[in-house]
Structure formats: structure tokens, C-alpha cells
Amino acid sequence: MSDQEIKNEQERVLKFNILRFNPQVKGDTPVMKTYDVTEAPGMTIFIALNDIRENQEPSLQFDFICRAGICGSCGMVINGSPDLACRTLTSKFPDGEITLLPLPGFELIGDLSVNTGKFMRGMTERVEGWVHDDMAEHVDLDRLEERMDPDVADDIYELERCVECGCCISACATKRMREGFLGAVGFMRLARYYLDPRDKRTDSDYYELIGDDDGVFGCMTLLGCQDYCPKDLPHQTQIAFLRKKMALVK
Amino acid sequence: MKVIYTDSLVIGGGLAGLRIAIAAKQRGYDSIILSLMPAKRSHSAAAQGGMQASLGAGIKGEGDDEEIHFEDTVKGSDWGCDQDVARMFVNTAPKAIRQLTAWGVPWSRVNKGDRDVIINGKKVTITEKNEAHGLITSRDFGGTKKWRTCYTSDGTGHTMLYAMDNKAIELEIPVHERKEAIALIHEDGVCHGAVVRDLITGELIAYVARATTIATGGYGRLYSVTTNAVISEGIGNAIALETGVACLGNMEAVQFHPTAIVPVGILTTEGCRGDGGLLLDKDGYRFMPDYEPGKKELASRDVVSRRMTEHMRKGKGVSSRYGDHLWLDITLLGRKHIEKNLREVKEICEYFLGVDPVTDYIPVRPTQHYSMGGIRTKATGESPTLKGLFSAGEAACWDMHGFNRLGGNSVAETVVAGMIVGEYVADHCQNNSLNINTKLIEKFMDQETAKISTLLKRERGENPYELKKEMQQIMMDKVGIFRNETDLVQAVEELKVLHQRSKNVALRNKISSSNPELVEAIRVPKMIKLAQCVAYGAMLRKESRGAHAREDFPERNDRDWLKRTLTYWKDDNNDLPEVEYEALDVMKMEMPPGSRGYGVDQTIHHPDTEQRVAQMEEIKKENPGADRFELQRLFNPIEIPEKFRGKNERIGRGFK
């Protein structure tokens, strides 16, 4: 990169349009506010939002934890698409205008911060997202562990890479129409345990959890989950797989 | 006044905190976990490379056992660790990993037959045994004699944390999210719980418990560039320090990881080098074998970080607008391996650097990574000075890491300490009833309420973000990888000034509910106190040990410094912590101090070392038929909770 290019890049002033609303403050109403930020090389939305908070708007609320695309805290709607803000480079936006909204489908805490934690805990409780094996607590920890086919272990990990960021829920049209719809994050969690030989649940156990319109039969197959999953998880094939399995029950 | 009662209060929802809550719950005690965010977002999730446990199933782990893991851990610590704890740890690690297997972690498994690996820059074919097929496999990591680091691709921490949190949910353990403990409630040397601020409503709540455990992770954010999550600010350590009763151990022991990306400091796992990646300089030259012909890129982390810094100081770094760096080359591992076993690394490179590590080098340099110091505890996990206060994981100085932690021993510590300390927490709940005067709760609640209202009322004063930046820069520039008297004296003086200034913070946003600036204003003065503990401890320790490298005192000095730094903050009006030392007893060591085998051995020996070596020889001679278990008991008998005392089975070896 030449010196001239570096100079130009540094001089760009970005425009951030951000939804501001604090439900904790009585009488507050949602409003879009604009903030100018001088772009720096390698700047991410994480860096830019912290800059705004420290220098312009100390009340601005947002969530980042790992800032490395691993923890799933920072899902937000970025120029119309749900994505992880921490790993989104500002250089991605040629016109320098970036509009940020909180993820829809979750309880709003304030500004860009939403309560994904409450939702995800509820999801895990609903699908009982853990190994169901009466023997698990009686395993002799001194002895060799249960063997597992290496390919099966790898396949389970593929489905366990979900970081519960909530982007699939925000991108889901079915969820918008049907409050109780489980959503892709829940299907992925179940698909992961379905594959896991340690989980002793049967197809009819799974049917009890997802065999209705709030479950896998409610999906309208618009597949926003597939399009917007920041971890590129195979939502489409897993939903189809679960649906096929559930259709064969009873 | 809102008061919530429970048996076991756990502050921090990462691997260590969750495991302790599970242990207490399984013994029939109510547990509540407090977390700044959903537990699954904890920094434990960022551990990529793996967990050490001497299962020895893979061919390159063959022959591994507790003794070798123990040796590696003690050597890695530069003999600064508590060997009782290191022993408890290595014996329990195989059980911890097997329990996590039953709870759902999809560990990568041994695949029988031939496979190509990269060792020392060359392709080598290794053959895994048929009988090991399907057992948990392991990879090579720095500072270890065997391939001992078990993993799930490079998402090990993620899969462990998800399995652990799901287990906690199965057991119906409540996690109170977006809650921050800002003070401990204590009286007459007993801890009774914490004053907690709700980060959404701003309400203060008293959580009162028989046992309180701090498992809030490390204090990496005292530095301006760190691999740590933004929440790793050490607040759990600080509230323990502020009791004036509990103390912190070895705060100056701070680890720098060799390979964080430049400039943002995000980690690329040690697995990159473990799997065969190389470090190259600006000429594309592999320099590590020149410095460390034995372990090369896989020397202990502190050693590699120092060698990299030395090499850059010789003008061999790659210059960039963010300062010098070196290259991490994993291109020789090939696309298939990278996309399967190092995919998080690949994603990070693509998103944050715009490079593809399959074809491009990764710009890296040593970056703050791990806090060996923390709340000093006994082997039971309880504070020696504040009864009822426990700590585990990175927040604690349980002290299995001494002055340098081995890669793969951190997530291992979280779950092993979680198991062991969890039992002692449950014992404590069993033996102690809740006995507290509500006046005491009120006193602590009033104190915190008053502090916050003073903050909100002050018209003019210091900006908390500015104070934090200045502190982080001082730590980075003067309390870093290489240290010296001049810099450290300056750092201590400058931090004293910041400490005074931090008593005069004023806010622009004066609301008491959800308010990020107020959160910062509560945290920053606490962080500055911790930074003072680190800098002051580093200034006083006139030797080099593990990650604490003094240019003016390059030798390890066992004669004068084989001791643990203990830091107290007894009077809130002081502008420096008080420091005491706790000697390590050579005569109890299973492994008396020796050479780590890096560079020239400049150790100044402890007078007891020779005597202990002779004594151990004597014990061996007197017990010619003793196996390794019997010898270990003769050398240094230790207590482990009964349920974890069994011998560990290994393939091809049974329980021997």
C-alpha cells in the first residue's frame, strides 16, 4: 500500500447511524442518531463503537466480550444484515455509512444491547440440550473413556460450532410470525445431540420436543438462518434432516 | 434492601465457576452463579488449542503419565509453583477429561493407521495403533515432553464451556446474568457474600452465602494489548484485595503469548506451532533453532516470547506501521489440516488480517496472555486469611503455574480445580451454617451506595477511560516482557499518581441504571490498584523466574527468591500495597529446583536443594521395590478428596 493510499484511508470520516433507546429511562423514545468517526486502518465496528462511547456518547450501550468472533456477544443488524460486529471491518463499506440496529427477536436492554442470554438459556431448557444418559453420572473416571468413531466426533464438532449469537433468530421470517417458534439455533442444538451416540434419546423423544409447528414443521424454509449464520453452519441440511426424521415418527 | 440467600455463591460463569457450582449442587447445596454476561460467552470459550491430561493414547503420547506431566508443569513454572497443588492437578486431570467426555465434549479421537504430520519442519509419517482407535487423541504443545494436549479441533474451550454450561442448566443451577460483584461482605476474617450491582437496572443486591467463590478469570486488560476478552479486568481479584484481609499471590507473574496477531492482539493458538508451524524473521529465516536448539519453536511460552523480542531487537523484525513483528508460518501444514484442525485461526486471519494462512504468513508478536497471579488460596481453594472465600481458575493463585504456565494447562486447571475446590466448597457448606447480622449486610450495602452516589454527583473530575488508557500504557511500556529497575520504579511512581487521580472520577452520563461509563468508573480504580500490585511486586523481585524477566537480574535466584509474593491492601488510604513473602519449602518438594534446560543455566541455588536431593536418593535406596505411586507418597504425601484418589487407566498399560 502506498503512502498516499494510507493517507486517504486514514482521512475517511465514517457516518454511524445508531438506534438509541434506553427502556430504563422513563419517557425515553427510540431515535436514530448519527456519529462521525475518523476511520483508522484495520478498524472494526468494535473499535469504532468504543471510540464513540469514549469520546462522544458515554451512555451508548453495546456488548462485546472476546472481540475475536468467538463468543457470539456482538450480533447486531449492520446495514440491514445481522452479523458479528467485532469482526466486521469498516473498510467493507465503500460509502462509509454504517447503520446499526439491535437484533430483532430479543428483549432490548438498551441501544444495541439485547438479552440473548435469557433466550438461549430458555432454548437449552426447552430442547433439553445436554447428553441424556442415565449412566453418565456413574462413569468410572479412572477407566478408559468410552470410544468414539473419530469421524463422528468431528461431525459433532461441526454442529457444535454455534456461538448462540442470535443472528439466525433475527433473520428468521417464521420466528417473526410465530412467537413460540424454536428457530435454527435450537434445531442445530438438537441435531448435534441427535448425532451424538452418548445421547440416548429416541426419535419419539425428539418428536415430543420439535414435532409440531413451533418445532421443525413450522419452518417456512426461507432459510435466513443459512444465509446469515456467521459460522456458516449447515442449517438447511440439518433442518431438512430433522424434518425427515420427525415425519417418520408415529 | 434486597437480599438473596444461597449456600454457595459463585462469582464468574466460566469453566471454573460452573464446575464449582455443579460440585456443590451435586452434593445437595444450592448454588447461584453471578455472571457479567451469559455464561457461554465467558473467556473460557476462547481457549483454542487444548487441555493437558496424560491419557497417552496417541502414539506420540505413549509412555505419558502423571509423573511426566508433573515434571513438565514444575519445570514450566520455573520451580515457582506449589508442588502439592501441581501433584493434585496432574493426578486429577485424566479424570476431569473423562468426566467431560461423559458430559458431551466431542474430543478429537485417535484414528488408527498412518498419518502425515509435520515435525521440526519436515513431513513425517506416524502410525497410530489399532487398539487406541477411538480414544481421545492429543497434539504437541510447548514445554511438554509428550504430545499431551487433548483438543476439539481448535475450539476446545468452546466445546468444554458448552458441555459444562449445559450440565449446569440440566442441574437447574441459576445463572444471574449481567450482575457484577463490586464488594465482598465480611467481618472478623469470615466472608459472607457480596454486594452486587445489576448492570441493567443499577440496583444493588446483597448475595449472602456460606461459601463465596471468585472465578472471574485473569487481569489481562491491565495491559493495552492483550489476547484477553474485554471483561478480563481482574475485578474479582480487586474486590478480594479491597477486603484488606484476603491477599493476592505472585501478581507480577504475567505471561506473554508468542503468537498474537498484529495489531489487535487476537490469539492464534499454540497448536499452530504444536502441529508444526514455524517462526520466521524478516528474511524468512527460521531463527528459533539458533536460540533454543532443543525445543525450538516449542520451548516454553516465556522463553519463546523473550527470544522473539531479542531477535526483533537485533533488527530482524518485520517493520510495519504498528511496529515490528515476526511471521508465523503454517503454510507447510497444508489446506486440509488447517481447515480441519486450525479453522478458528483461519477465520481470524481472514476477518482481521485479510490473509489466508494456507498460503500467507501470519504477522505475530508476543502479547499479554495469562495471569499466573491471583487470589492466594490454600490447596483447598480457600483463602488462608479470609474464611469462606474460595477462588479457582485464572482468578486464583492456587499456584500450579508458578511463574509460567504451560499451554494447555489453563483450561485443564479450570476443570480440575473446579472438581477439587468444588468438593471443599461443599465441605465448607456442610460444616458451616449461615450466621450473619443484617446490620453487617446493611453496612456494606450503604458503603457501596454512597460510593456510587458520590460518583454520580461529582461535577468535575477525571475521565475513567483516560485513566485506564494511561494505566494500560504504563503497564505495557514498563512492566512488560523484559523488566528493569529504572522502568519499574517509574511505573510504580506513575501508578501512584493515577491511583490518587482515580479517587476523583466524574461522569458525563449521570444515570444510576444501565450506564457503561458508571461501570467503567467503578472498575478503573480497582484495576489501578491491581496494576500497582503487579508493578510493585515486579520492582521488588530482584531475580528472573519464568515470565518475570529482569534484565538487571538475569539469574534465577533460589537462595533469596524461592518464595511467593503476597500482596495486601490493608488500609484504603495507603497509596501502595503491602508486600509479604511466603517461602517455598524445598524439603517437601518432589522435584527439587534444577535447570529448565533453556539457554545458559545461571541459577543461584537454594542451600536446601542438595540436601533434599540426597534425602530423596536415600528414600529410593531404602525402598527398592517401591513403584512410582509409593515413591510419590514417600516423597510428599498430599491430600486429595477421596473420590479422586483412584489410579488412572491407560491403553496398553492398565493402571500402572
Short mmCIF file of C-alpha atoms in Angstrom, two decimals, chain B residues 193-518:
data_model
loop_
_atom_site.label_atom_id
_atom_site.label_comp_id
_atom_site.label_asym_id
_atom_site.label_seq_id
_atom_site.Cartn_x
_atom_site.Cartn_y
_atom_site.Cartn_z
CA GLY B 193 -21.10 -12.95 50.30
CA ALA B 194 -21.02 -9.94 48.04
CA VAL B 195 -22.63 -6.62 47.18
CA VAL B 196 -23.74 -6.97 43.59
CA ARG B 197 -24.78 -4.38 41.04
CA ASP B 198 -27.42 -5.20 38.44
CA LEU B 199 -25.92 -3.89 35.21
CA ILE B 200 -29.34 -3.28 33.65
CA THR B 201 -31.34 -1.64 36.46
CA GLY B 202 -28.39 -0.38 38.50
CA GLU B 203 -29.95 -1.85 41.63
CA LEU B 204 -27.62 -3.08 44.40
CA ILE B 205 -28.38 -6.54 45.75
CA ALA B 206 -26.73 -8.36 48.64
CA TYR B 207 -25.96 -12.01 47.92
CA VAL B 208 -25.35 -13.80 51.19
CA ALA B 209 -23.85 -17.29 51.28
CA ARG B 210 -21.99 -19.82 53.38
CA ALA B 211 -19.24 -20.04 50.78
CA THR B 212 -18.27 -17.41 48.22
CA THR B 213 -16.08 -18.38 45.26
CA ILE B 214 -14.35 -15.95 42.95
CA ALA B 215 -13.79 -17.39 39.47
CA THR B 216 -13.62 -14.24 37.40
CA GLY B 217 -10.56 -15.06 35.29
CA GLY B 218 -7.43 -13.02 34.71
CA TYR B 219 -6.37 -9.38 34.65
CA GLY B 220 -5.02 -9.13 31.10
CA ARG B 221 -6.81 -5.86 30.45
CA LEU B 222 -4.36 -4.06 32.73
CA TYR B 223 -2.26 -4.04 29.55
CA SER B 224 -3.06 -2.07 26.40
CA VAL B 225 -2.54 -5.05 24.10
CA THR B 226 -3.73 -8.43 25.32
CA THR B 227 -5.27 -11.57 23.90
CA ASN B 228 -7.84 -11.46 26.73
CA ALA B 229 -11.53 -10.67 26.40
CA VAL B 230 -12.60 -7.14 27.27
CA ILE B 231 -14.11 -8.39 30.53
CA SER B 232 -10.82 -9.86 31.82
CA GLU B 233 -10.24 -6.85 34.05
CA GLY B 234 -9.45 -8.60 37.31
CA ILE B 235 -12.40 -7.16 39.24
CA GLY B 236 -12.84 -10.39 41.22
CA ASN B 237 -9.20 -10.11 42.33
CA ALA B 238 -9.68 -6.47 43.21
CA ILE B 239 -12.69 -6.99 45.47
CA ALA B 240 -10.75 -9.66 47.35
CA LEU B 241 -7.79 -7.27 47.69
CA GLU B 242 -10.08 -4.49 48.91
CA THR B 243 -11.19 -6.57 51.89
CA GLY B 244 -7.75 -5.85 53.34
CA VAL B 245 -7.90 -9.40 54.71
CA ALA B 246 -7.53 -11.66 51.68
CA CYS B 247 -4.26 -11.40 49.76
CA LEU B 248 -3.12 -11.83 46.17
CA GLY B 249 -0.23 -14.10 45.21
CA ASN B 250 2.54 -13.55 42.62
CA MET B 251 0.77 -10.72 40.83
CA GLU B 252 3.97 -9.87 38.95
CA ALA B 253 3.82 -13.26 37.18
CA VAL B 254 2.26 -12.27 33.84
CA GLN B 255 2.55 -14.40 30.74
CA PHE B 256 3.10 -13.13 27.21
CA HIS B 257 1.98 -15.46 24.43
CA PRO B 258 4.34 -15.67 21.46
CA THR B 259 1.76 -15.57 18.69
CA ALA B 260 -0.98 -12.95 18.84
CA ILE B 261 -1.80 -11.21 15.57
CA VAL B 262 -0.63 -7.66 14.93
CA PRO B 263 -2.00 -5.14 15.75
CA VAL B 264 -5.21 -6.23 17.52
CA GLY B 265 -3.67 -8.90 19.75
CA ILE B 266 -6.10 -11.72 18.99
CA LEU B 267 -4.58 -15.10 19.78
CA THR B 268 -3.52 -17.73 17.29
CA THR B 269 -3.24 -20.96 19.24
CA GLU B 270 -0.01 -22.62 20.31
CA GLY B 271 -1.47 -25.54 18.35
CA CYS B 272 -0.14 -23.77 15.24
CA ARG B 273 3.41 -24.46 16.41
CA GLY B 274 2.42 -27.70 18.11
CA ASP B 275 1.17 -29.00 14.77
CA GLY B 276 4.42 -27.96 13.05
CA GLY B 277 4.18 -24.21 12.33
CA LEU B 278 7.42 -22.19 12.32
CA LEU B 279 8.51 -18.71 13.37
CA LEU B 280 10.32 -16.72 10.68
CA ASP B 281 12.02 -13.33 10.66
CA LYS B 282 12.05 -10.54 8.05
CA ASP B 283 14.40 -12.59 5.87
CA GLY B 284 12.12 -15.63 6.02
CA TYR B 285 14.73 -17.26 8.27
CA ARG B 286 13.76 -19.77 10.95
CA PHE B 287 15.57 -18.30 13.97
CA MET B 288 14.34 -20.30 16.98
CA PRO B 289 16.75 -23.27 16.49
CA ASP B 290 19.66 -20.80 16.87
CA TYR B 291 18.43 -19.77 20.30
CA GLU B 292 16.89 -23.00 21.57
CA PRO B 293 18.32 -25.95 19.64
CA GLY B 294 16.41 -28.43 21.81
CA LYS B 295 12.75 -27.37 21.82
CA LYS B 296 12.98 -24.67 19.11
CA GLU B 297 9.51 -23.15 18.48
CA LEU B 298 8.12 -25.42 21.19
CA ALA B 299 10.13 -24.10 24.10
CA SER B 300 8.02 -22.80 26.99
CA ARG B 301 5.98 -19.70 26.21
CA ASP B 302 8.02 -17.29 28.30
CA VAL B 303 11.20 -18.48 26.58
CA VAL B 304 9.83 -18.19 23.03
CA SER B 305 8.39 -14.72 23.76
CA ARG B 306 11.74 -13.49 25.05
CA ARG B 307 13.68 -14.98 22.14
CA MET B 308 11.31 -13.34 19.66
CA THR B 309 11.77 -9.99 21.40
CA GLU B 310 15.56 -10.43 21.42
CA HIS B 311 15.52 -11.25 17.74
CA MET B 312 13.43 -8.20 16.90
CA ARG B 313 15.79 -6.04 18.97
CA LYS B 314 18.60 -7.24 16.69
CA GLY B 315 16.76 -5.62 13.80
CA LYS B 316 15.35 -8.86 12.45
CA GLY B 317 11.70 -7.95 12.89
CA VAL B 318 9.39 -7.10 10.01
CA SER B 319 8.62 -3.39 10.25
CA SER B 320 5.04 -2.25 9.92
CA ARG B 321 3.07 0.84 10.79
CA TYR B 322 2.20 -0.91 14.07
CA GLY B 323 5.83 -1.56 15.00
CA ASP B 324 7.93 -4.65 14.42
CA HIS B 325 6.59 -8.17 14.22
CA LEU B 326 7.63 -11.64 13.11
CA TRP B 327 5.94 -14.24 10.93
CA LEU B 328 4.11 -17.39 11.93
CA ASP B 329 4.24 -19.80 9.02
CA ILE B 330 1.66 -22.59 8.98
CA THR B 331 1.53 -22.90 5.19
CA LEU B 332 3.59 -26.11 5.43
CA LEU B 333 0.71 -27.82 7.29
CA GLY B 334 -1.46 -27.78 4.19
CA ARG B 335 -5.03 -26.74 3.49
CA LYS B 336 -6.67 -29.92 4.72
CA HIS B 337 -5.06 -29.78 8.14
CA ILE B 338 -5.64 -26.05 8.60
CA GLU B 339 -9.29 -26.24 7.58
CA LYS B 340 -9.91 -29.11 9.98
CA ASN B 341 -7.68 -28.51 12.99
CA LEU B 342 -6.92 -24.79 12.83
CA ARG B 343 -10.13 -23.35 11.43
CA GLU B 344 -10.65 -20.67 14.07
CA VAL B 345 -7.14 -19.45 13.26
CA LYS B 346 -8.05 -19.38 9.60
CA GLU B 347 -11.24 -17.40 10.29
CA ILE B 348 -9.38 -14.92 12.47
CA CYS B 349 -6.75 -14.39 9.78
CA GLU B 350 -9.36 -13.89 7.11
CA TYR B 351 -11.55 -11.49 9.05
CA PHE B 352 -8.99 -9.41 10.93
CA LEU B 353 -5.95 -9.51 8.63
CA GLY B 354 -7.40 -10.28 5.24
CA VAL B 355 -4.87 -13.09 4.75
CA ASP B 356 -5.28 -16.81 4.09
CA PRO B 357 -2.90 -18.76 6.36
CA VAL B 358 -2.95 -21.65 3.88
CA THR B 359 -0.84 -19.52 1.53
CA ASP B 360 0.25 -16.47 3.58
CA TYR B 361 2.38 -15.90 6.67
CA ILE B 362 0.64 -14.53 9.78
CA PRO B 363 2.08 -11.35 11.40
CA VAL B 364 2.56 -12.08 15.11
CA ARG B 365 4.33 -10.80 18.19
CA PRO B 366 4.36 -11.63 21.91
CA THR B 367 1.29 -10.23 23.67
CA GLN B 368 -0.06 -10.27 27.22
CA HIS B 369 -1.98 -13.51 27.61
CA TYR B 370 -2.28 -15.04 31.08
CA SER B 371 -2.26 -14.06 34.74
CA MET B 372 -0.44 -16.63 36.86
CA GLY B 373 -1.08 -14.42 39.89
CA GLY B 374 -4.41 -14.08 41.61
CA ILE B 375 -6.23 -14.62 44.88
CA ARG B 376 -3.88 -16.64 47.06
CA THR B 377 -5.54 -19.83 48.24
CA LYS B 378 -4.63 -22.94 50.14
CA ALA B 379 -4.66 -26.26 48.27
CA THR B 380 -8.36 -26.46 49.20
CA GLY B 381 -9.03 -23.28 47.22
CA GLU B 382 -9.87 -21.29 50.34
CA SER B 383 -8.18 -18.03 51.20
CA PRO B 384 -5.68 -18.65 54.02
CA THR B 385 -6.77 -15.40 55.70
CA LEU B 386 -10.47 -14.92 54.84
CA LYS B 387 -12.57 -17.91 55.81
CA GLY B 388 -15.40 -18.83 53.46
CA LEU B 389 -13.77 -17.12 50.49
CA PHE B 390 -12.68 -19.52 47.76
CA SER B 391 -11.16 -18.94 44.36
CA ALA B 392 -10.41 -21.12 41.33
CA GLY B 393 -9.15 -20.90 37.78
CA GLU B 394 -7.18 -17.99 36.40
CA ALA B 395 -8.53 -15.69 39.16
CA ALA B 396 -6.76 -17.79 41.78
CA CYS B 397 -3.17 -18.24 42.76
CA TRP B 398 -3.86 -21.88 43.73
CA ASP B 399 -0.46 -21.97 42.32
CA MET B 400 0.11 -24.81 39.96
CA HIS B 401 1.68 -22.42 37.41
CA GLY B 402 4.27 -20.55 39.46
CA PHE B 403 5.93 -18.03 37.17
CA ASN B 404 5.00 -19.53 33.81
CA ARG B 405 2.02 -21.59 32.74
CA LEU B 406 2.29 -24.31 30.12
CA GLY B 407 -0.06 -24.11 27.16
CA GLY B 408 -2.99 -26.47 27.71
CA ASN B 409 -2.69 -26.28 31.49
CA SER B 410 -5.15 -23.38 31.85
CA VAL B 411 -8.44 -24.94 30.79
CA ALA B 412 -7.17 -28.07 32.49
CA GLU B 413 -6.76 -26.10 35.71
CA THR B 414 -10.26 -24.63 35.47
CA VAL B 415 -11.96 -28.01 35.41
CA VAL B 416 -9.60 -29.81 37.76
CA ALA B 417 -9.67 -27.01 40.33
CA GLY B 418 -13.41 -26.88 39.79
CA MET B 419 -13.68 -30.55 40.77
CA ILE B 420 -11.30 -30.40 43.73
CA VAL B 421 -12.13 -26.96 45.14
CA GLY B 422 -15.81 -27.71 44.45
CA GLU B 423 -15.62 -30.61 46.93
CA TYR B 424 -14.02 -28.35 49.55
CA VAL B 425 -16.67 -25.70 48.93
CA ALA B 426 -19.32 -28.36 49.52
CA ASP B 427 -17.49 -29.49 52.68
CA HIS B 428 -17.49 -25.90 53.86
CA CYS B 429 -21.24 -25.62 53.23
CA GLN B 430 -21.71 -28.84 55.18
CA ASN B 431 -19.68 -27.67 58.17
CA ASN B 432 -20.75 -24.05 58.42
CA SER B 433 -24.19 -22.59 58.86
CA LEU B 434 -25.15 -19.17 57.67
CA ASN B 435 -24.78 -16.80 60.58
CA ILE B 436 -24.89 -13.13 59.76
CA ASN B 437 -26.27 -9.98 61.31
CA THR B 438 -28.36 -7.99 58.82
CA LYS B 439 -26.70 -4.83 60.19
CA LEU B 440 -23.47 -6.05 58.60
CA ILE B 441 -25.17 -6.50 55.24
CA GLU B 442 -26.63 -3.04 55.58
CA LYS B 443 -23.23 -1.53 56.38
CA PHE B 444 -21.66 -2.90 53.20
CA MET B 445 -24.67 -2.00 51.07
CA ASP B 446 -24.63 1.56 52.43
CA GLN B 447 -20.93 1.92 51.72
CA GLU B 448 -21.34 0.95 48.07
CA THR B 449 -24.49 3.02 47.64
CA ALA B 450 -22.63 6.04 48.99
CA LYS B 451 -19.66 5.50 46.66
CA ILE B 452 -21.92 5.35 43.62
CA SER B 453 -23.93 8.38 44.60
CA THR B 454 -20.71 10.37 45.15
CA LEU B 455 -19.61 9.37 41.64
CA LEU B 456 -22.92 10.44 40.13
CA LYS B 457 -22.92 13.78 41.97
CA ARG B 458 -19.36 14.93 41.24
CA GLU B 459 -19.49 17.82 38.78
CA ARG B 460 -15.93 17.85 37.51
CA GLY B 461 -13.14 15.32 37.68
CA GLU B 462 -11.16 12.65 35.93
CA ASN B 463 -12.36 10.72 32.86
CA PRO B 464 -12.28 6.99 33.71
CA TYR B 465 -11.46 5.99 30.12
CA GLU B 466 -8.44 8.29 30.11
CA LEU B 467 -7.17 6.92 33.42
CA LYS B 468 -7.49 3.38 32.14
CA LYS B 469 -5.60 4.16 28.94
CA GLU B 470 -2.75 5.75 30.86
CA MET B 471 -2.55 2.77 33.21
CA GLN B 472 -2.54 0.30 30.30
CA GLN B 473 0.25 2.19 28.59
CA ILE B 474 2.41 2.29 31.72
CA MET B 475 1.99 -1.48 32.16
CA MET B 476 2.76 -2.14 28.51
CA ASP B 477 5.86 0.06 28.34
CA LYS B 478 7.36 -0.55 31.77
CA VAL B 479 6.08 -3.84 33.18
CA GLY B 480 6.31 -6.00 30.05
CA ILE B 481 8.30 -8.97 28.78
CA PHE B 482 11.70 -7.62 29.84
CA ARG B 483 11.81 -5.56 33.02
CA ASN B 484 14.40 -3.38 34.75
CA GLU B 485 14.72 -1.26 37.88
CA THR B 486 14.52 2.14 36.15
CA ASP B 487 11.29 1.34 34.29
CA LEU B 488 9.69 -0.40 37.25
CA VAL B 489 10.44 2.42 39.68
CA GLN B 490 8.90 4.84 37.21
CA ALA B 491 5.88 2.60 36.71
CA VAL B 492 5.29 2.36 40.46
CA GLU B 493 5.52 6.15 40.87
CA GLU B 494 3.27 6.90 37.89
CA LEU B 495 0.67 4.40 39.04
CA LYS B 496 0.63 6.02 42.48
CA VAL B 497 -0.34 9.27 40.82
CA LEU B 498 -3.04 7.53 38.79
CA HIS B 499 -4.31 5.92 41.98
CA GLN B 500 -4.76 9.35 43.57
CA ARG B 501 -6.42 10.73 40.44
CA SER B 502 -8.80 7.74 40.34
CA LYS B 503 -10.34 8.97 43.61
CA ASN B 504 -11.72 11.93 41.72
CA VAL B 505 -13.60 10.39 38.79
CA ALA B 506 -16.56 12.30 37.38
CA LEU B 507 -19.14 11.16 34.85
CA ARG B 508 -20.73 12.81 31.86
CA ASN B 509 -23.67 10.41 31.90
CA LYS B 510 -25.21 10.74 35.35
CA ILE B 511 -27.80 7.97 35.49
CA SER B 512 -27.66 5.15 38.02
CA SER B 513 -29.24 2.41 35.86
CA SER B 514 -27.68 0.80 32.78
CA ASN B 515 -24.67 3.08 32.26
CA PRO B 516 -21.40 1.87 30.72
CA GLU B 517 -19.50 4.91 31.95
CA LEU B 518 -20.51 4.23 35.54
#
